[in-house]
mmCIF file with all atom_site columns, C-alpha atoms in Angstrom:
data_model
loop_
_atom_site.group_PDB
_atom_site.id
_atom_site.type_symbol
_atom_site.label_atom_id
_atom_site.label_alt_id
_atom_site.label_comp_id
_atom_site.label_asym_id
_atom_site.label_entity_id
_atom_site.label_seq_id
_atom_site.pdbx_PDB_ins_code
_atom_site.Cartn_x
_atom_site.Cartn_y
_atom_site.Cartn_z
_atom_site.occupancy
_atom_site.B_iso_or_equiv
_atom_site.pdbx_formal_charge
_atom_site.auth_seq_id
_atom_site.auth_comp_id
_atom_site.auth_asym_id
_atom_site.auth_atom_id
_atom_site.pdbx_PDB_model_num
ATOM 1   C CA . MET W 1 1   ? 29.260  -14.191 17.007  1.00 0.00 ? 1   MET W CA 1
ATOM 2   C CA . LYS W 1 2   ? 28.634  -13.101 13.415  1.00 0.00 ? 2   LYS W CA 1
ATOM 3   C CA . LYS W 1 3   ? 25.677  -15.479 13.190  1.00 0.00 ? 3   LYS W CA 1
ATOM 4   C CA . ILE W 1 4   ? 24.099  -14.027 16.319  1.00 0.00 ? 4   ILE W CA 1
ATOM 5   C CA . LEU W 1 5   ? 24.541  -10.489 15.010  1.00 0.00 ? 5   LEU W CA 1
ATOM 6   C CA . PHE W 1 6   ? 23.064  -11.469 11.649  1.00 0.00 ? 6   PHE W CA 1
ATOM 7   C CA . LEU W 1 7   ? 20.062  -13.168 13.267  1.00 0.00 ? 7   LEU W CA 1
ATOM 8   C CA . THR W 1 8   ? 19.456  -10.165 15.518  1.00 0.00 ? 8   THR W CA 1
ATOM 9   C CA . LEU W 1 9   ? 19.480  -7.800  12.547  1.00 0.00 ? 9   LEU W CA 1
ATOM 10  C CA . LEU W 1 10  ? 17.216  -10.109 10.539  1.00 0.00 ? 10  LEU W CA 1
ATOM 11  C CA . ILE W 1 11  ? 14.654  -10.428 13.323  1.00 0.00 ? 11  ILE W CA 1
ATOM 12  C CA . SER W 1 12  ? 14.610  -6.675  14.006  1.00 0.00 ? 12  SER W CA 1
ATOM 13  C CA . ASN W 1 13  ? 14.087  -5.960  10.291  1.00 0.00 ? 13  ASN W CA 1
ATOM 14  C CA . LEU W 1 14  ? 11.199  -8.418  10.155  1.00 0.00 ? 14  LEU W CA 1
ATOM 15  C CA . ALA W 1 15  ? 9.622   -6.846  13.219  1.00 0.00 ? 15  ALA W CA 1
ATOM 16  C CA . LEU W 1 16  ? 9.902   -3.369  11.707  1.00 0.00 ? 16  LEU W CA 1
ATOM 17  C CA . ALA W 1 17  ? 8.521   -4.561  8.390   1.00 0.00 ? 17  ALA W CA 1
ATOM 18  C CA . GLN W 1 18  ? 5.455   -5.999  10.098  1.00 0.00 ? 18  GLN W CA 1
ATOM 19  C CA . GLU W 1 19  ? 4.872   -2.740  11.973  1.00 0.00 ? 19  GLU W CA 1
ATOM 20  C CA . THR W 1 20  ? 4.189   -0.980  8.671   1.00 0.00 ? 20  THR W CA 1
ATOM 21  C CA . ASN W 1 21  ? 1.235   -3.299  8.072   1.00 0.00 ? 21  ASN W CA 1
ATOM 22  C CA . TYR W 1 22  ? -0.581  -1.772  11.056  1.00 0.00 ? 22  TYR W CA 1
ATOM 23  C CA . TYR W 1 23  ? -1.858  1.653   12.036  1.00 0.00 ? 23  TYR W CA 1
ATOM 24  C CA . SER W 1 24  ? -3.268  3.254   15.161  1.00 0.00 ? 24  SER W CA 1
ATOM 25  C CA . LEU W 1 25  ? -5.583  6.210   15.641  1.00 0.00 ? 25  LEU W CA 1
ATOM 26  C CA . GLU W 1 26  ? -3.807  7.526   18.703  1.00 0.00 ? 26  GLU W CA 1
ATOM 27  C CA . LYS W 1 27  ? -0.234  7.607   19.902  1.00 0.00 ? 27  LYS W CA 1
ATOM 28  C CA . ASN W 1 28  ? 0.388   4.320   21.741  1.00 0.00 ? 28  ASN W CA 1
ATOM 29  C CA . GLY W 1 29  ? -3.166  3.290   20.862  1.00 0.00 ? 29  GLY W CA 1
ATOM 30  C CA . LYS W 1 30  ? -4.506  -0.040  19.694  1.00 0.00 ? 30  LYS W CA 1
ATOM 31  C CA . LYS W 1 31  ? -2.999  -1.238  16.402  1.00 0.00 ? 31  LYS W CA 1
ATOM 32  C CA . TYR W 1 32  ? -5.227  -2.285  13.515  1.00 0.00 ? 32  TYR W CA 1
ATOM 33  C CA . PRO W 1 33  ? -4.202  -4.113  10.337  1.00 0.00 ? 33  PRO W CA 1
ATOM 34  C CA . LYS W 1 34  ? -4.201  -1.923  7.254   1.00 0.00 ? 34  LYS W CA 1
ATOM 35  C CA . ILE W 1 35  ? -6.785  -2.719  4.618   1.00 0.00 ? 35  ILE W CA 1
ATOM 36  C CA . ILE W 1 36  ? -5.251  -4.287  1.509   1.00 0.00 ? 36  ILE W CA 1
ATOM 37  C CA . ARG W 1 37  ? -6.475  -3.212  -1.915  1.00 0.00 ? 37  ARG W CA 1
ATOM 38  C CA . TYR W 1 38  ? -5.423  -4.002  -5.492  1.00 0.00 ? 38  TYR W CA 1
ATOM 39  C CA . ILE W 1 39  ? -5.756  -1.665  -8.480  1.00 0.00 ? 39  ILE W CA 1
ATOM 40  C CA . LEU W 1 40  ? -5.220  -2.569  -12.135 1.00 0.00 ? 40  LEU W CA 1
ATOM 41  C CA . LEU W 1 41  ? -2.980  -0.311  -14.204 1.00 0.00 ? 41  LEU W CA 1
ATOM 42  C CA . ASN W 1 42  ? -5.267  -0.291  -17.239 1.00 0.00 ? 42  ASN W CA 1
ATOM 43  C CA . GLU W 1 43  ? -6.002  3.337   -17.950 1.00 0.00 ? 43  GLU W CA 1
ATOM 44  C CA . GLY W 1 44  ? -3.233  4.683   -15.759 1.00 0.00 ? 44  GLY W CA 1
ATOM 45  C CA . LYS W 1 45  ? 0.203   5.945   -16.621 1.00 0.00 ? 45  LYS W CA 1
ATOM 46  C CA . LYS W 1 46  ? 3.493   4.561   -15.340 1.00 0.00 ? 46  LYS W CA 1
ATOM 47  C CA . ILE W 1 47  ? 6.282   7.130   -15.001 1.00 0.00 ? 47  ILE W CA 1
ATOM 48  C CA . ILE W 1 48  ? 9.875   6.018   -14.449 1.00 0.00 ? 48  ILE W CA 1
ATOM 49  C CA . TYR W 1 49  ? 11.527  8.658   -12.269 1.00 0.00 ? 49  TYR W CA 1
ATOM 50  C CA . ASP W 1 50  ? 14.876  6.953   -11.742 1.00 0.00 ? 50  ASP W CA 1
ATOM 51  C CA . SER W 1 51  ? 16.250  3.432   -11.335 1.00 0.00 ? 51  SER W CA 1
ATOM 52  C CA . ASN W 1 52  ? 14.638  3.107   -7.884  1.00 0.00 ? 52  ASN W CA 1
ATOM 53  C CA . THR W 1 53  ? 11.405  5.062   -8.210  1.00 0.00 ? 53  THR W CA 1
ATOM 54  C CA . LEU W 1 54  ? 8.214   4.660   -10.235 1.00 0.00 ? 54  LEU W CA 1
ATOM 55  C CA . PHE W 1 55  ? 5.101   6.793   -10.157 1.00 0.00 ? 55  PHE W CA 1
ATOM 56  C CA . PHE W 1 56  ? 1.662   5.569   -11.189 1.00 0.00 ? 56  PHE W CA 1
ATOM 57  C CA . ASN W 1 57  ? -1.027  8.088   -12.105 1.00 0.00 ? 57  ASN W CA 1
ATOM 58  C CA . ILE W 1 58  ? -4.428  6.398   -12.109 1.00 0.00 ? 58  ILE W CA 1
ATOM 59  C CA . ASP W 1 59  ? -7.760  8.268   -12.217 1.00 0.00 ? 59  ASP W CA 1
ATOM 60  C CA . LYS W 1 60  ? -6.342  11.458  -10.698 1.00 0.00 ? 60  LYS W CA 1
ATOM 61  C CA . GLN W 1 61  ? -4.560  9.555   -7.914  1.00 0.00 ? 61  GLN W CA 1
ATOM 62  C CA . ARG W 1 62  ? -0.783  9.280   -7.614  1.00 0.00 ? 62  ARG W CA 1
ATOM 63  C CA . PHE W 1 63  ? 1.049   6.246   -6.229  1.00 0.00 ? 63  PHE W CA 1
ATOM 64  C CA . LYS W 1 64  ? 4.784   5.872   -5.617  1.00 0.00 ? 64  LYS W CA 1
ATOM 65  C CA . TYR W 1 65  ? 6.888   2.715   -5.761  1.00 0.00 ? 65  TYR W CA 1
ATOM 66  C CA . ASN W 1 66  ? 10.389  2.815   -4.299  1.00 0.00 ? 66  ASN W CA 1
ATOM 67  C CA . LYS W 1 67  ? 12.562  -0.218  -4.984  1.00 0.00 ? 67  LYS W CA 1
ATOM 68  C CA . LYS W 1 68  ? 14.420  0.238   -1.674  1.00 0.00 ? 68  LYS W CA 1
ATOM 69  C CA . ILE W 1 69  ? 11.238  0.248   0.425   1.00 0.00 ? 69  ILE W CA 1
ATOM 70  C CA . HIS W 1 70  ? 8.498   -1.615  -1.421  1.00 0.00 ? 70  HIS W CA 1
ATOM 71  C CA . LYS W 1 71  ? 8.083   -5.155  -2.673  1.00 0.00 ? 71  LYS W CA 1
ATOM 72  C CA . THR W 1 72  ? 7.243   -6.472  -6.109  1.00 0.00 ? 72  THR W CA 1
ATOM 73  C CA . ASP W 1 73  ? 5.953   -9.883  -6.981  1.00 0.00 ? 73  ASP W CA 1
ATOM 74  C CA . THR W 1 74  ? 5.859   -11.395 -10.461 1.00 0.00 ? 74  THR W CA 1
ATOM 75  C CA . CYS W 1 75  ? 3.004   -13.857 -10.894 1.00 0.00 ? 75  CYS W CA 1
ATOM 76  C CA . SER W 1 76  ? 1.185   -15.744 -13.572 1.00 0.00 ? 76  SER W CA 1
ATOM 77  C CA . SER W 1 77  ? -2.039  -14.211 -14.860 1.00 0.00 ? 77  SER W CA 1
ATOM 78  C CA . SER W 1 78  ? -3.967  -17.001 -13.159 1.00 0.00 ? 78  SER W CA 1
ATOM 79  C CA . ALA W 1 79  ? -3.124  -15.302 -9.828  1.00 0.00 ? 79  ALA W CA 1
ATOM 80  C CA . LEU W 1 80  ? -5.175  -12.330 -11.024 1.00 0.00 ? 80  LEU W CA 1
ATOM 81  C CA . LYS W 1 81  ? -8.315  -14.475 -10.781 1.00 0.00 ? 81  LYS W CA 1
ATOM 82  C CA . LYS W 1 82  ? -7.751  -14.811 -7.018  1.00 0.00 ? 82  LYS W CA 1
ATOM 83  C CA . ILE W 1 83  ? -7.299  -11.061 -6.500  1.00 0.00 ? 83  ILE W CA 1
ATOM 84  C CA . LYS W 1 84  ? -10.217 -8.658  -6.224  1.00 0.00 ? 84  LYS W CA 1
ATOM 85  C CA . THR W 1 85  ? -9.237  -5.455  -8.005  1.00 0.00 ? 85  THR W CA 1
ATOM 86  C CA . ILE W 1 86  ? -11.038 -2.178  -7.384  1.00 0.00 ? 86  ILE W CA 1
ATOM 87  C CA . SER W 1 87  ? -11.159 1.317   -8.856  1.00 0.00 ? 87  SER W CA 1
ATOM 88  C CA . THR W 1 88  ? -9.497  4.311   -7.223  1.00 0.00 ? 88  THR W CA 1
ATOM 89  C CA . GLY W 1 89  ? -12.978 5.626   -6.440  1.00 0.00 ? 89  GLY W CA 1
ATOM 90  C CA . GLN W 1 90  ? -13.722 2.460   -4.470  1.00 0.00 ? 90  GLN W CA 1
ATOM 91  C CA . LEU W 1 91  ? -10.322 2.751   -2.776  1.00 0.00 ? 91  LEU W CA 1
ATOM 92  C CA . ILE W 1 92  ? -11.243 6.219   -1.516  1.00 0.00 ? 92  ILE W CA 1
ATOM 93  C CA . LYS W 1 93  ? -14.605 4.932   -0.226  1.00 0.00 ? 93  LYS W CA 1
ATOM 94  C CA . ASP W 1 94  ? -13.003 1.912   1.484   1.00 0.00 ? 94  ASP W CA 1
ATOM 95  C CA . GLU W 1 95  ? -10.371 4.073   3.162   1.00 0.00 ? 95  GLU W CA 1
ATOM 96  C CA . TYR W 1 96  ? -12.992 6.512   4.445   1.00 0.00 ? 96  TYR W CA 1
ATOM 97  C CA . ALA W 1 97  ? -15.282 3.701   5.677   1.00 0.00 ? 97  ALA W CA 1
ATOM 98  C CA . GLU W 1 98  ? -12.362 2.104   7.557   1.00 0.00 ? 98  GLU W CA 1
ATOM 99  C CA . HIS W 1 99  ? -11.490 5.443   9.179   1.00 0.00 ? 99  HIS W CA 1
ATOM 100 C CA . VAL W 1 100 ? -15.081 6.086   10.305  1.00 0.00 ? 100 VAL W CA 1
ATOM 101 C CA . LYS W 1 101 ? -15.554 2.515   11.571  1.00 0.00 ? 101 LYS W CA 1
ATOM 102 C CA . LYS W 1 102 ? -12.393 2.478   13.695  1.00 0.00 ? 102 LYS W CA 1
ATOM 103 C CA . SER W 1 103 ? -13.027 6.020   14.982  1.00 0.00 ? 103 SER W CA 1
ATOM 104 C CA . LYS W 1 104 ? -16.514 5.019   16.155  1.00 0.00 ? 104 LYS W CA 1
ATOM 105 C CA . GLU W 1 105 ? -15.184 1.814   17.764  1.00 0.00 ? 105 GLU W CA 1
ATOM 106 C CA . ASN W 1 106 ? -12.842 3.953   19.858  1.00 0.00 ? 106 ASN W CA 1
ATOM 107 C CA . GLY W 1 107 ? -15.434 6.635   20.632  1.00 0.00 ? 107 GLY W CA 1
ATOM 108 C CA . LEU W 1 108 ? -13.394 9.242   18.774  1.00 0.00 ? 108 LEU W CA 1
ATOM 109 C CA . LYS W 1 109 ? -14.441 11.974  16.359  1.00 0.00 ? 109 LYS W CA 1
ATOM 110 C CA . ILE W 1 110 ? -11.293 12.340  14.296  1.00 0.00 ? 110 ILE W CA 1
ATOM 111 C CA . PRO W 1 111 ? -11.504 14.369  11.072  1.00 0.00 ? 111 PRO W CA 1
ATOM 112 C CA . PHE W 1 112 ? -10.378 12.519  7.989   1.00 0.00 ? 112 PHE W CA 1
ATOM 113 C CA . PRO W 1 113 ? -6.590  12.959  7.647   1.00 0.00 ? 113 PRO W CA 1
ATOM 114 C CA . PHE W 1 114 ? -4.775  14.164  4.545   1.00 0.00 ? 114 PHE W CA 1
ATOM 115 C CA . ASN W 1 115 ? -2.448  11.160  4.439   1.00 0.00 ? 115 ASN W CA 1
ATOM 116 C CA . HIS W 1 116 ? -3.486  7.639   3.524   1.00 0.00 ? 116 HIS W CA 1
ATOM 117 C CA . TYR W 1 117 ? -2.451  5.916   6.734   1.00 0.00 ? 117 TYR W CA 1
ATOM 118 C CA . ASN W 1 118 ? -4.793  2.931   6.876   1.00 0.00 ? 118 ASN W CA 1
ATOM 119 C CA . SER W 1 119 ? -4.352  1.310   3.434   1.00 0.00 ? 119 SER W CA 1
ATOM 120 C CA . ARG W 1 120 ? -1.816  -0.967  1.778   1.00 0.00 ? 120 ARG W CA 1
ATOM 121 C CA . VAL W 1 121 ? -2.156  -0.565  -1.965  1.00 0.00 ? 121 VAL W CA 1
ATOM 122 C CA . PHE W 1 122 ? -0.824  -2.795  -4.722  1.00 0.00 ? 122 PHE W CA 1
ATOM 123 C CA . ILE W 1 123 ? -0.774  -1.787  -8.390  1.00 0.00 ? 123 ILE W CA 1
ATOM 124 C CA . ILE W 1 124 ? -1.261  -4.724  -10.757 1.00 0.00 ? 124 ILE W CA 1
ATOM 125 C CA . GLU W 1 125 ? 0.592   -4.308  -14.056 1.00 0.00 ? 125 GLU W CA 1
ATOM 126 C CA . LYS W 1 126 ? 0.069   -6.789  -16.904 1.00 0.00 ? 126 LYS W CA 1
ATOM 127 C CA . LEU W 1 127 ? 3.363   -7.587  -18.606 1.00 0.00 ? 127 LEU W CA 1
ATOM 128 C CA . SER W 1 128 ? 1.925   -10.124 -21.024 1.00 0.00 ? 128 SER W CA 1
ATOM 129 C CA . PRO W 1 129 ? -1.180  -12.307 -21.253 1.00 0.00 ? 129 PRO W CA 1
ATOM 130 C CA . GLU W 1 130 ? 0.588   -14.823 -19.016 1.00 0.00 ? 130 GLU W CA 1
ATOM 131 C CA . LYS W 1 131 ? 2.448   -12.556 -16.555 1.00 0.00 ? 131 LYS W CA 1
ATOM 132 C CA . ILE W 1 132 ? 1.638   -9.776  -14.069 1.00 0.00 ? 132 ILE W CA 1
ATOM 133 C CA . ILE W 1 133 ? 3.614   -7.728  -11.549 1.00 0.00 ? 133 ILE W CA 1
ATOM 134 C CA . LYS W 1 134 ? 2.220   -6.636  -8.198  1.00 0.00 ? 134 LYS W CA 1
ATOM 135 C CA . HIS W 1 135 ? 3.866   -3.392  -7.047  1.00 0.00 ? 135 HIS W CA 1
ATOM 136 C CA . GLU W 1 136 ? 3.374   -2.431  -3.414  1.00 0.00 ? 136 GLU W CA 1
ATOM 137 C CA . VAL W 1 137 ? 3.038   1.371   -3.429  1.00 0.00 ? 137 VAL W CA 1
ATOM 138 C CA . ASP W 1 138 ? 2.468   4.406   -1.252  1.00 0.00 ? 138 ASP W CA 1
ATOM 139 C CA . TRP W 1 139 ? -0.667  6.351   -2.071  1.00 0.00 ? 139 TRP W CA 1
ATOM 140 C CA . ILE W 1 140 ? 0.775   9.835   -2.334  1.00 0.00 ? 140 ILE W CA 1
ATOM 141 C CA . PHE W 1 141 ? -2.059  12.243  -3.173  1.00 0.00 ? 141 PHE W CA 1
ATOM 142 C CA . SER W 1 142 ? -4.874  13.220  -5.500  1.00 0.00 ? 142 SER W CA 1
ATOM 143 C CA . ILE W 1 143 ? -4.061  15.063  -8.727  1.00 0.00 ? 143 ILE W CA 1
ATOM 144 C CA . GLU W 1 144 ? -6.673  17.687  -9.520  1.00 0.00 ? 144 GLU W CA 1
#
């Protein structure tokens, strides 16, 4: 009985986790996969808020990592060669282009929202010449 309960909880958690990788333009509308983008933490600033929360300020954009919600992945620097990193300016353009494209596909004229609903963002932090960390983050807002 315990095994069945455990499996049920595990499967429901996996299903919910996969839901966050999709978005829709309308309630009960078609689901689209979020665009995935990677940003290097070169010129940005990492702020440790508490033991579970980090903030990243990069080019007037703020990103939040929460240990309880988001994933991290430690990789060798060779993995960085396989990842296409972009600037925050390009991230803004990609997000807007995705919004316009999907709105047109559905015949909708939806103004651009204030939240960043259609993007999965990962901050790449170099720990050493041989090691990097990929932090999955929420794109919170622009800092002006």
